[in-house]
RNA sequence: GGGCGGUUAGCUCAGUUGGUAGAGCGCCACGUUUACACCGUGGAGGUCGCCCGUUCGAGCCGGGCACCGCCCACCA
């Protein structure tokens, strides 16, 4: 066992993630550490409900980042001994999934209409069974410690019951109602969508000016529109009441061209006299604003564009059945012929489009189900205001609050087949809403399904078995953290809070983490169709670089740890361009760690890790530094500042443990069987592994398994360290700080005088504070100390080091002539520094007003520079 | 139109109580020193977007401007 262990270490000079990750994951899996018992209370337990990915999807970079963040939090909690549940599951994603399957059908020459609802949904289920597994495989690749044993789906029977119950509850409370109202109609998907599913896109339109003849026959009134075809549904003309140009016309009527309808001319403050002609055609059936004006003035609502996007029978015969674009052209042509088109101009403006299909949204009046949100929003506002729920970064709280404070009714019905069908039945004029179908004959169920976000809003508690009072719910609800991208703060986060407060009377989580959006390397959006998307799996296992990388080629197999490190290190509170260098840095870190472990584990004596074995000043130094690193990293993890944590770990391990301590420990490690240094080395390695494990679980677990001692168990459930401040050692840190400075100065000197790489430079160390460390300084800087400092005649240079100087003696390591030039350069630098400090201290204002500590520090530096200069000239 | 971010070394980004600007990569020079070339050592490189102001002192605070990005919003 021990021999196998050492053999592995001996042979592998490089860390190969591909050989390790699958095996390590299997160990976690088999140990069952991802699946907690449903015991204890939410306060002592820790839980996160993963944002459920769409069943249709593959994990993209955003998922990989978010998984890294959540897994980090989960692993820290688990290592702190908490019972930890990361709730796993997927979302049925109504529109997205239905579209995928529909497209597949189209390829087979089929359509869902031909198949019928039942056969179609069966087909979707079949698809879900077949492809839904990808996601959990990808999460496993990343090392995500989700509770895979307990997977949820938003279409599970239990989940469907929960959704139904919520619908009925809100209906009975009067918050859910059915109404004929203006909705955003997606003509591509043929369904209503909510306001949040609409995005504004800039469109170049033509603004037409059309003359509407006055009924009196005395002239006409000119309106402007970008959608001439909607004039077929005009029912009024509006002007601003204060607009003197039109005041005499208010109460008169105009005649709608091509149709002949009489249009009253009304006054409404909404109309901007400055825009266009100052007269506005009112089309309550096809414009959101006009709809509201129409309701206010009790105007007729005419629908000339149907749900199929074609002109309806309410329009004159010759336009019926036309697509809107075609109708617009026909209307314009007719107007031109009649001489009623008085002008056209190019016009660029923002137009609502469906986020899903990309089609221009058609505002229509439609009979839909709505949920009144105002009452639900209030408690959701309060819990953020009073700090029960905290956002990280906190500026997102403002966005959340702004939206909730201006919330509008939510259109929740969708004309789809895949999803939660409304628990609503009709028979003649009767409506039945209930968890069970109505009794009696002749009832027909509403064919619509709910907006997917309605069911997503229940995620943190429905996954735990709500509305039943399950053990899971008792143990893990409320959850601790919700981590998402900011584009679903309203769609999802706010709704979970509203539903959570309404239905469970608790907040669904206490912390909301909003992570960066990872953009493509060229700062465009990552997208498959643009060729800017990067598949996380390709970074883990290696794979082709997407087109956004002009140099092409393949990604190396960086491994999951590298990807996790890279994503965490590059993310912050800002959006960030994907930076392959960070992933590379992660890979290098894993490799460096592996090799540091090789050095340590192949050489140490058979002892227990022990910080108390620190005897020498460098031992006390590394212990102190790692305790401080522990304190910093812990704070950063807890404060959701993951990139800082990752970079602190990188720097702390690499530039302190690896670059300095390991070099300082080598003599004792090689030349003697030193138990003290072994204990400190093992302790140091162990400490780094524990701290780094939440970021890089695989390599740390692997090295952990190679450490001596048979009863170590898994690092994933080992104790997360708590910084021991009693081991902070300022004396040791000061001393080592000076030593590092000295070594660096001497190395620089060697470089400047072009000393031969292998040869030692002879010299006297004439400085205080190196009692314990002079050998180290000599070895690391390649200086050979000659006893005494009285051979004045031989000294050819003096290199200032903290506490004194090193007098350089002639040797065959370098050409003495080089030394002179370098001394001059150094002297000039010091003189400059001295002048700067003197100038500052000569400023009476500075000395008088700056804090004493700052002034003292400046004086100290000045003294130091003067001493160094004196040394140089001695 | 409103709101929120950003503008710091060639690149990607840090800089949390105002006190002589940092990291990684890249670049230059040197180096096969018995963990690691996915390495080591040393070095070069910045008028901190622009303008005012507060201060002994501003990348950091206040005011204004410019450009980039995102969110929200019903100007035809």
Coordinates of N, CA and C in Angstrom, one line a residue, chain A residues 268-442:
Chain A
X268 N -56.2 63.3 -25.3 CA -55.5 62.5 -24.2 C -54.1 63.1 -24.0
X269 N -53.8 63.2 -22.7 CA -52.5 63.7 -22.3 C -51.3 62.9 -22.8
X270 N -51.6 61.6 -23.1 CA -50.6 60.7 -23.5 C -49.9 61.2 -24.8
X271 N -50.6 61.9 -25.7 CA -50.1 62.3 -27.0 C -49.1 63.4 -26.8
X272 N -47.9 63.2 -27.5 CA -46.9 64.1 -27.4 C -47.0 65.1 -28.6
X273 N -47.3 66.3 -28.4 CA -47.5 67.3 -29.5 C -46.3 67.5 -30.3
X274 N -45.1 67.2 -29.7 CA -43.9 67.4 -30.4 C -43.6 66.3 -31.4
X275 N -44.1 65.2 -31.2 CA -43.8 64.0 -32.1 C -44.6 64.0 -33.3
X276 N -44.0 63.7 -34.4 CA -44.7 63.6 -35.7 C -45.6 64.8 -36.0
X277 N -46.9 64.5 -36.2 CA -47.8 65.5 -36.5 C -48.6 66.0 -35.3
X278 N -48.4 65.3 -34.2 CA -49.1 65.6 -33.0 C -50.4 64.9 -32.9
X279 N -50.8 64.2 -34.0 CA -52.0 63.5 -34.0 C -51.7 62.0 -34.0
X280 N -52.4 61.2 -33.2 CA -52.1 59.8 -33.1 C -53.3 58.9 -33.4
X281 N -53.0 58.0 -34.3 CA -54.1 57.0 -34.5 C -54.2 56.1 -33.4
X282 N -55.4 55.7 -33.0 CA -55.6 54.8 -31.8 C -56.1 53.5 -32.3
X283 N -55.3 52.5 -32.0 CA -55.6 51.1 -32.4 C -55.6 50.2 -31.2
X284 N -56.7 50.2 -30.4 CA -56.7 49.5 -29.2 C -56.4 48.0 -29.3
X285 N -56.7 47.4 -30.5 CA -56.5 46.0 -30.6 C -55.1 45.6 -30.9
X286 N -54.2 46.5 -31.2 CA -52.9 46.1 -31.6 C -51.8 47.0 -31.1
X287 N -52.0 47.7 -30.1 CA -50.9 48.5 -29.5 C -51.2 48.7 -28.0
X288 N -50.2 48.4 -27.2 CA -50.3 48.4 -25.8 C -50.8 49.8 -25.3
X289 N -50.3 50.9 -25.8 CA -50.7 52.2 -25.3 C -52.1 52.5 -25.7
X290 N -52.3 52.2 -27.0 CA -53.6 52.5 -27.5 C -54.7 51.7 -26.8
X291 N -54.3 50.5 -26.4 CA -55.2 49.6 -25.7 C -55.6 50.3 -24.4
X292 N -54.7 50.9 -23.7 CA -55.0 51.5 -22.4 C -55.8 52.8 -22.6
X293 N -55.4 53.6 -23.7 CA -56.2 54.8 -24.0 C -57.6 54.4 -24.4
X294 N -57.7 53.3 -25.1 CA -59.0 52.8 -25.6 C -59.9 52.4 -24.4
X295 N -59.3 51.7 -23.4 CA -60.1 51.3 -22.3 C -60.6 52.5 -21.5
X296 N -59.7 53.5 -21.4 CA -60.0 54.7 -20.7 C -61.2 55.5 -21.4
X297 N -61.1 55.5 -22.7 CA -62.2 56.2 -23.4 C -63.3 55.3 -23.9
X298 N -63.3 54.1 -23.5 CA -64.3 53.1 -23.8 C -64.4 53.0 -25.4
X299 N -63.3 52.8 -26.0 CA -63.4 52.7 -27.5 C -63.6 51.2 -27.9
X300 N -64.0 51.1 -29.1 CA -64.2 49.7 -29.6 C -62.8 49.1 -29.8
X301 N -62.7 47.8 -29.5 CA -61.5 47.1 -29.8 C -61.6 46.1 -30.9
X302 N -60.9 46.4 -32.0 CA -61.1 45.6 -33.2 C -59.8 44.8 -33.4
X303 N -59.9 43.6 -33.8 CA -58.7 42.8 -34.0 C -58.6 42.5 -35.5
X304 N -57.6 43.0 -36.2 CA -57.5 42.7 -37.6 C -56.3 41.8 -37.9
X305 N -55.5 41.5 -36.8 CA -54.4 40.6 -37.0 C -54.6 39.4 -36.1
X306 N -54.7 38.2 -36.6 CA -55.1 37.0 -35.8 C -53.9 36.4 -35.2
X307 N -54.1 35.3 -34.4 CA -53.0 34.7 -33.7 C -52.1 34.0 -34.7
X308 N -52.6 33.8 -35.9 CA -51.7 33.2 -36.9 C -50.9 34.2 -37.7
X309 N -51.0 35.5 -37.2 CA -50.2 36.6 -37.9 C -50.8 37.0 -39.2
X310 N -52.0 36.6 -39.5 CA -52.6 37.0 -40.7 C -53.8 38.0 -40.5
X311 N -54.2 38.7 -41.5 CA -55.3 39.7 -41.4 C -56.6 38.9 -41.3
X312 N -57.4 39.3 -40.3 CA -58.6 38.6 -40.0 C -59.8 39.1 -40.9
X313 N -60.9 38.5 -40.6 CA -62.1 38.9 -41.4 C -62.7 40.2 -40.9
X314 N -62.2 40.8 -39.9 CA -62.6 42.1 -39.4 C -62.1 43.2 -40.4
X315 N -61.2 42.9 -41.2 CA -60.7 43.8 -42.1 C -61.4 43.7 -43.5
X316 N -61.3 44.8 -44.3 CA -61.9 44.7 -45.7 C -61.4 43.5 -46.4
X317 N -62.2 43.0 -47.2 CA -62.0 41.7 -47.8 C -60.7 41.5 -48.5
X318 N -60.3 42.5 -49.2 CA -59.1 42.4 -50.0 C -57.8 42.1 -49.2
X319 N -57.8 42.5 -47.9 CA -56.6 42.3 -47.1 C -56.7 40.9 -46.3
X320 N -57.8 40.3 -46.3 CA -57.9 39.1 -45.4 C -56.9 38.0 -45.8
X321 N -56.4 37.4 -44.8 CA -55.5 36.3 -45.0 C -54.0 36.7 -45.3
X322 N -53.8 38.0 -45.5 CA -52.4 38.4 -45.8 C -51.6 38.4 -44.6
X323 N -50.3 38.1 -44.8 CA -49.3 38.3 -43.7 C -49.2 39.8 -43.4
X324 N -48.8 40.1 -42.2 CA -48.8 41.6 -41.8 C -47.9 42.4 -42.8
X325 N -46.8 41.8 -43.2 CA -45.9 42.6 -44.0 C -46.5 42.9 -45.4
X326 N -47.1 41.8 -45.9 CA -47.8 41.9 -47.2 C -49.0 42.9 -47.1
X327 N -49.7 42.9 -46.0 CA -50.8 43.8 -45.7 C -50.3 45.2 -45.7
X328 N -49.2 45.4 -45.0 CA -48.7 46.8 -44.9 C -48.4 47.3 -46.3
X329 N -47.8 46.5 -47.1 CA -47.5 47.0 -48.5 C -48.8 47.3 -49.3
X330 N -49.8 46.4 -49.1 CA -51.0 46.6 -49.8 C -51.7 47.9 -49.3
X331 N -51.7 48.1 -48.0 CA -52.3 49.3 -47.5 C -51.6 50.6 -48.0
X332 N -50.3 50.5 -48.0 CA -49.6 51.7 -48.4 C -49.9 51.9 -49.9
X333 N -49.9 50.9 -50.7 CA -50.2 51.0 -52.1 C -51.6 51.7 -52.4
X334 N -52.5 51.2 -51.6 CA -53.9 51.8 -51.7 C -54.0 53.2 -51.4
X335 N -53.3 53.5 -50.3 CA -53.3 54.9 -49.8 C -52.6 55.8 -50.8
X336 N -51.5 55.3 -51.4 CA -50.8 56.1 -52.3 C -51.7 56.4 -53.5
X337 N -52.4 55.4 -53.9 CA -53.4 55.5 -55.1 C -54.4 56.6 -54.8
X338 N -54.9 56.6 -53.5 CA -55.9 57.5 -53.2 C -55.4 58.9 -52.8
X339 N -54.1 59.0 -52.9 CA -53.5 60.3 -52.6 C -53.5 60.7 -51.1
X340 N -53.6 59.7 -50.3 CA -53.7 60.0 -48.8 C -52.3 59.8 -48.1
X341 N -51.3 59.4 -48.8 CA -50.0 59.2 -48.2 C -49.2 60.5 -48.4
X342 N -49.1 61.2 -47.3 CA -48.5 62.5 -47.5 C -47.0 62.5 -47.2
X343 N -46.4 61.4 -46.7 CA -45.0 61.5 -46.5 C -44.5 60.1 -46.0
X344 N -43.2 59.9 -46.2 CA -42.5 58.7 -45.6 C -41.1 59.1 -45.2
X345 N -40.7 58.5 -44.1 CA -39.3 58.8 -43.8 C -38.7 57.5 -43.1
X346 N -37.4 57.3 -43.2 CA -36.8 56.2 -42.5 C -36.8 56.5 -41.0
X347 N -37.0 55.5 -40.2 CA -37.2 55.7 -38.8 C -36.6 54.5 -38.1
X348 N -35.6 54.8 -37.2 CA -35.0 53.7 -36.4 C -35.5 53.8 -35.0
X349 N -36.0 52.7 -34.5 CA -36.5 52.7 -33.1 C -36.5 51.3 -32.6
X350 N -36.7 51.2 -31.3 CA -36.7 49.9 -30.6 C -38.1 49.2 -30.7
X351 N -38.1 48.0 -31.0 CA -39.3 47.2 -31.2 C -39.2 45.9 -30.4
X352 N -40.3 45.6 -29.7 CA -40.3 44.4 -28.9 C -40.2 43.1 -29.8
X353 N -39.4 42.2 -29.4 CA -39.2 40.9 -30.1 C -39.3 39.8 -29.0
X354 N -39.7 38.7 -29.5 CA -39.7 37.5 -28.6 C -38.3 37.0 -28.3
X355 N -38.0 36.9 -27.1 CA -36.7 36.4 -26.7 C -36.5 35.0 -27.1
X356 N -37.6 34.3 -27.2 CA -37.5 32.8 -27.6 C -37.4 32.6 -29.1
X357 N -38.3 33.2 -29.9 CA -38.3 32.9 -31.3 C -37.5 33.9 -32.1
X358 N -37.3 35.1 -31.5 CA -36.7 36.2 -32.2 C -37.7 37.0 -33.1
X359 N -38.9 36.6 -33.1 CA -39.9 37.2 -34.0 C -40.4 38.5 -33.3
X360 N -40.8 39.4 -34.2 CA -41.4 40.7 -33.7 C -42.6 40.4 -33.0
X361 N -42.7 40.9 -31.8 CA -43.9 40.6 -31.0 C -45.1 41.3 -31.5
X362 N -46.2 40.6 -31.6 CA -47.5 41.1 -32.1 C -48.4 41.4 -30.9
X363 N -48.6 42.7 -30.5 CA -49.5 43.0 -29.4 C -50.9 42.6 -29.8
X364 N -51.6 41.8 -29.1 CA -52.9 41.3 -29.4 C -53.8 41.3 -28.1
X365 N -55.1 41.4 -28.4 CA -56.0 41.2 -27.2 C -56.3 39.8 -27.2
X366 N -56.1 39.1 -26.1 CA -56.3 37.7 -26.1 C -56.8 37.3 -24.7
X367 N -57.5 36.2 -24.7 CA -58.1 35.7 -23.4 C -57.1 34.8 -22.8
X368 N -56.5 35.3 -21.7 CA -55.4 34.6 -21.1 C -55.6 34.6 -19.5
X369 N -54.7 33.7 -18.9 CA -54.7 33.7 -17.4 C -53.6 34.6 -16.9
X370 N -53.9 35.4 -15.9 CA -52.9 36.3 -15.3 C -52.8 36.1 -13.8
X371 N -51.7 36.5 -13.3 CA -51.5 36.4 -11.9 C -51.2 37.9 -11.4
X372 N -52.0 38.3 -10.5 CA -51.8 39.6 -9.9 C -50.6 39.6 -8.9
X373 N -49.6 40.4 -9.1 CA -48.4 40.2 -8.4 C -48.2 41.2 -7.2
X374 N -49.0 42.2 -7.2 CA -48.7 43.3 -6.2 C -48.6 42.8 -4.7
X375 N -49.7 42.0 -4.4 CA -49.7 41.4 -3.0 C -48.6 40.5 -2.7
X376 N -48.1 39.8 -3.7 CA -47.0 38.8 -3.6 C -45.7 39.6 -3.4
X377 N -45.6 40.7 -4.1 CA -44.4 41.4 -4.2 C -44.0 42.1 -2.8
X378 N -45.0 42.5 -2.1 CA -44.7 43.3 -0.9 C -43.8 42.5 0.1
X379 N -44.2 41.3 0.5 CA -43.3 40.6 1.4 C -41.9 40.3 0.8
X380 N -41.8 40.1 -0.5 CA -40.6 39.9 -1.2 C -39.7 41.1 -1.1
X381 N -40.3 42.3 -1.1 CA -39.6 43.5 -1.0 C -39.0 43.7 0.4
X382 N -39.9 43.4 1.4 CA -39.5 43.5 2.8 C -38.3 42.7 3.2
X383 N -38.3 41.5 2.7 CA -37.2 40.6 3.2 C -35.8 41.0 2.6
X384 N -35.9 41.7 1.5 CA -34.6 42.2 1.0 C -34.2 43.5 1.7
X385 N -35.2 44.4 1.9 CA -35.0 45.6 2.6 C -34.5 45.4 4.0
X386 N -35.0 44.4 4.7 CA -34.6 44.2 6.1 C -33.4 43.3 6.2
X387 N -32.8 42.9 5.1 CA -31.6 42.1 5.2 C -31.8 40.7 5.5
X388 N -33.0 40.2 5.4 CA -33.2 38.7 5.6 C -32.6 38.0 4.4
X389 N -32.7 38.6 3.3 CA -32.0 38.1 2.1 C -31.0 39.1 1.6
X390 N -29.8 38.6 1.4 CA -28.7 39.5 1.0 C -28.2 39.1 -0.4
X391 N -28.0 40.1 -1.2 CA -27.5 39.9 -2.6 C -25.9 40.1 -2.5
X392 N -25.3 39.3 -3.3 CA -23.8 39.5 -3.5 C -23.6 39.5 -5.0
X393 N -23.1 40.6 -5.6 CA -22.8 41.9 -4.9 C -24.1 42.6 -4.6
X394 N -24.1 43.4 -3.6 CA -25.3 44.0 -3.1 C -26.0 45.0 -4.0
X395 N -25.3 45.4 -5.0 CA -26.0 46.4 -5.9 C -27.2 45.8 -6.6
X396 N -27.2 44.4 -6.7 CA -28.3 43.8 -7.4 C -29.6 43.9 -6.6
X397 N -29.5 44.1 -5.3 CA -30.7 44.3 -4.5 C -31.5 45.4 -5.0
X398 N -30.9 46.5 -5.5 CA -31.6 47.6 -6.0 C -32.4 47.3 -7.2
X399 N -31.7 46.6 -8.1 CA -32.4 46.1 -9.4 C -33.7 45.3 -9.0
X400 N -33.5 44.4 -8.1 CA -34.5 43.5 -7.7 C -35.7 44.3 -7.1
X401 N -35.3 45.3 -6.2 CA -36.4 46.1 -5.6 C -37.1 47.0 -6.6
X402 N -36.3 47.6 -7.5 CA -36.9 48.5 -8.5 C -38.0 47.8 -9.3
X403 N -37.6 46.5 -9.6 CA -38.6 45.8 -10.5 C -39.8 45.4 -9.7
X404 N -39.6 44.9 -8.4 CA -40.8 44.5 -7.6 C -41.7 45.7 -7.3
X405 N -41.1 46.8 -7.2 CA -41.9 48.0 -6.8 C -42.8 48.5 -7.9
X406 N -42.4 48.1 -9.1 CA -43.2 48.5 -10.3 C -43.8 47.3 -11.0
X407 N -44.1 46.3 -10.2 CA -44.5 45.0 -10.8 C -45.9 45.1 -11.5
X408 N -46.0 44.3 -12.5 CA -47.3 44.3 -13.2 C -47.8 42.9 -13.3
X409 N -49.1 42.7 -13.7 CA -49.6 41.4 -13.7 C -48.8 40.5 -14.7
X410 N -48.8 39.2 -14.3 CA -48.0 38.2 -15.0 C -48.9 37.3 -15.9
X411 N -48.7 37.4 -17.2 CA -49.4 36.5 -18.0 C -48.8 35.1 -17.9
X412 N -49.6 34.1 -17.3 CA -49.0 32.8 -17.0 C -49.5 31.7 -17.9
X413 N -50.4 32.0 -18.8 CA -50.8 30.9 -19.7 C -50.1 30.9 -21.0
X414 N -49.8 29.7 -21.4 CA -49.0 29.5 -22.7 C -49.7 28.6 -23.6
X415 N -49.7 28.9 -24.9 CA -50.5 28.0 -25.8 C -49.5 26.9 -26.3
X416 N -49.1 26.1 -25.4 CA -48.2 25.0 -25.7 C -48.7 23.7 -25.2
X417 N -48.1 22.6 -25.5 CA -48.5 21.3 -25.0 C -47.6 20.7 -23.9
X418 N -46.4 21.2 -24.0 CA -45.4 20.6 -23.1 C -45.3 21.5 -21.8
X419 N -45.8 21.0 -20.7 CA -45.7 21.8 -19.5 C -46.8 21.4 -18.5
X420 N -47.1 22.2 -17.6 CA -48.1 21.9 -16.6 C -49.4 22.5 -17.1
X421 N -50.3 21.6 -17.5 CA -51.6 22.0 -18.0 C -52.4 22.6 -16.9
X422 N -53.1 23.7 -17.3 CA -53.9 24.4 -16.2 C -54.9 23.5 -15.6
X423 N -55.0 23.6 -14.3 CA -56.1 22.8 -13.6 C -57.4 23.5 -13.7
X424 N -57.8 23.7 -14.9 CA -59.1 24.5 -15.2 C -59.9 23.7 -16.2
X425 N -61.2 23.6 -15.8 CA -62.1 23.0 -16.8 C -63.3 23.9 -17.1
X426 N -63.9 23.8 -18.3 CA -65.0 24.6 -18.6 C -66.2 23.7 -19.1
X427 N -67.4 24.2 -18.8 CA -68.6 23.6 -19.3 C -69.6 24.7 -19.5
X428 N -69.8 25.0 -20.8 CA -70.6 26.2 -21.1 C -70.1 27.4 -20.4
X429 N -70.9 28.0 -19.5 CA -70.4 29.2 -18.8 C -69.7 28.9 -17.5
X430 N -69.7 27.6 -17.2 CA -69.1 27.3 -15.9 C -67.6 27.1 -16.0
X431 N -66.9 27.5 -14.9 CA -65.5 27.2 -14.8 C -65.2 26.5 -13.6
X432 N -64.4 25.4 -13.7 CA -63.9 24.7 -12.5 C -62.4 24.8 -12.3
X433 N -62.0 25.3 -11.2 CA -60.5 25.3 -10.9 C -60.3 24.5 -9.7
X434 N -59.5 23.4 -9.8 CA -59.3 22.6 -8.7 C -58.2 21.5 -8.9
X435 N -57.7 21.0 -7.7 CA -56.7 20.0 -7.8 C -57.2 18.7 -8.5
X436 N -58.5 18.5 -8.4 CA -59.1 17.3 -9.0 C -60.0 17.8 -10.1
X437 N -60.2 16.9 -11.2 CA -61.1 17.3 -12.2 C -62.5 17.3 -11.7
X438 N -63.4 18.1 -12.3 CA -64.8 18.2 -11.8 C -65.6 16.9 -12.0
X439 N -66.6 16.7 -11.2 CA -67.5 15.6 -11.5 C -68.5 16.0 -12.6
X440 N -69.1 15.0 -13.2 CA -70.1 15.2 -14.1 C -69.6 15.2 -15.6
X441 N -70.5 15.2 -16.5 CA -70.2 15.1 -17.9 C -70.0 16.4 -18.5
X442 N -69.3 16.4 -19.6 CA -69.3 17.6 -20.5 C -68.2 18.6 -20.2

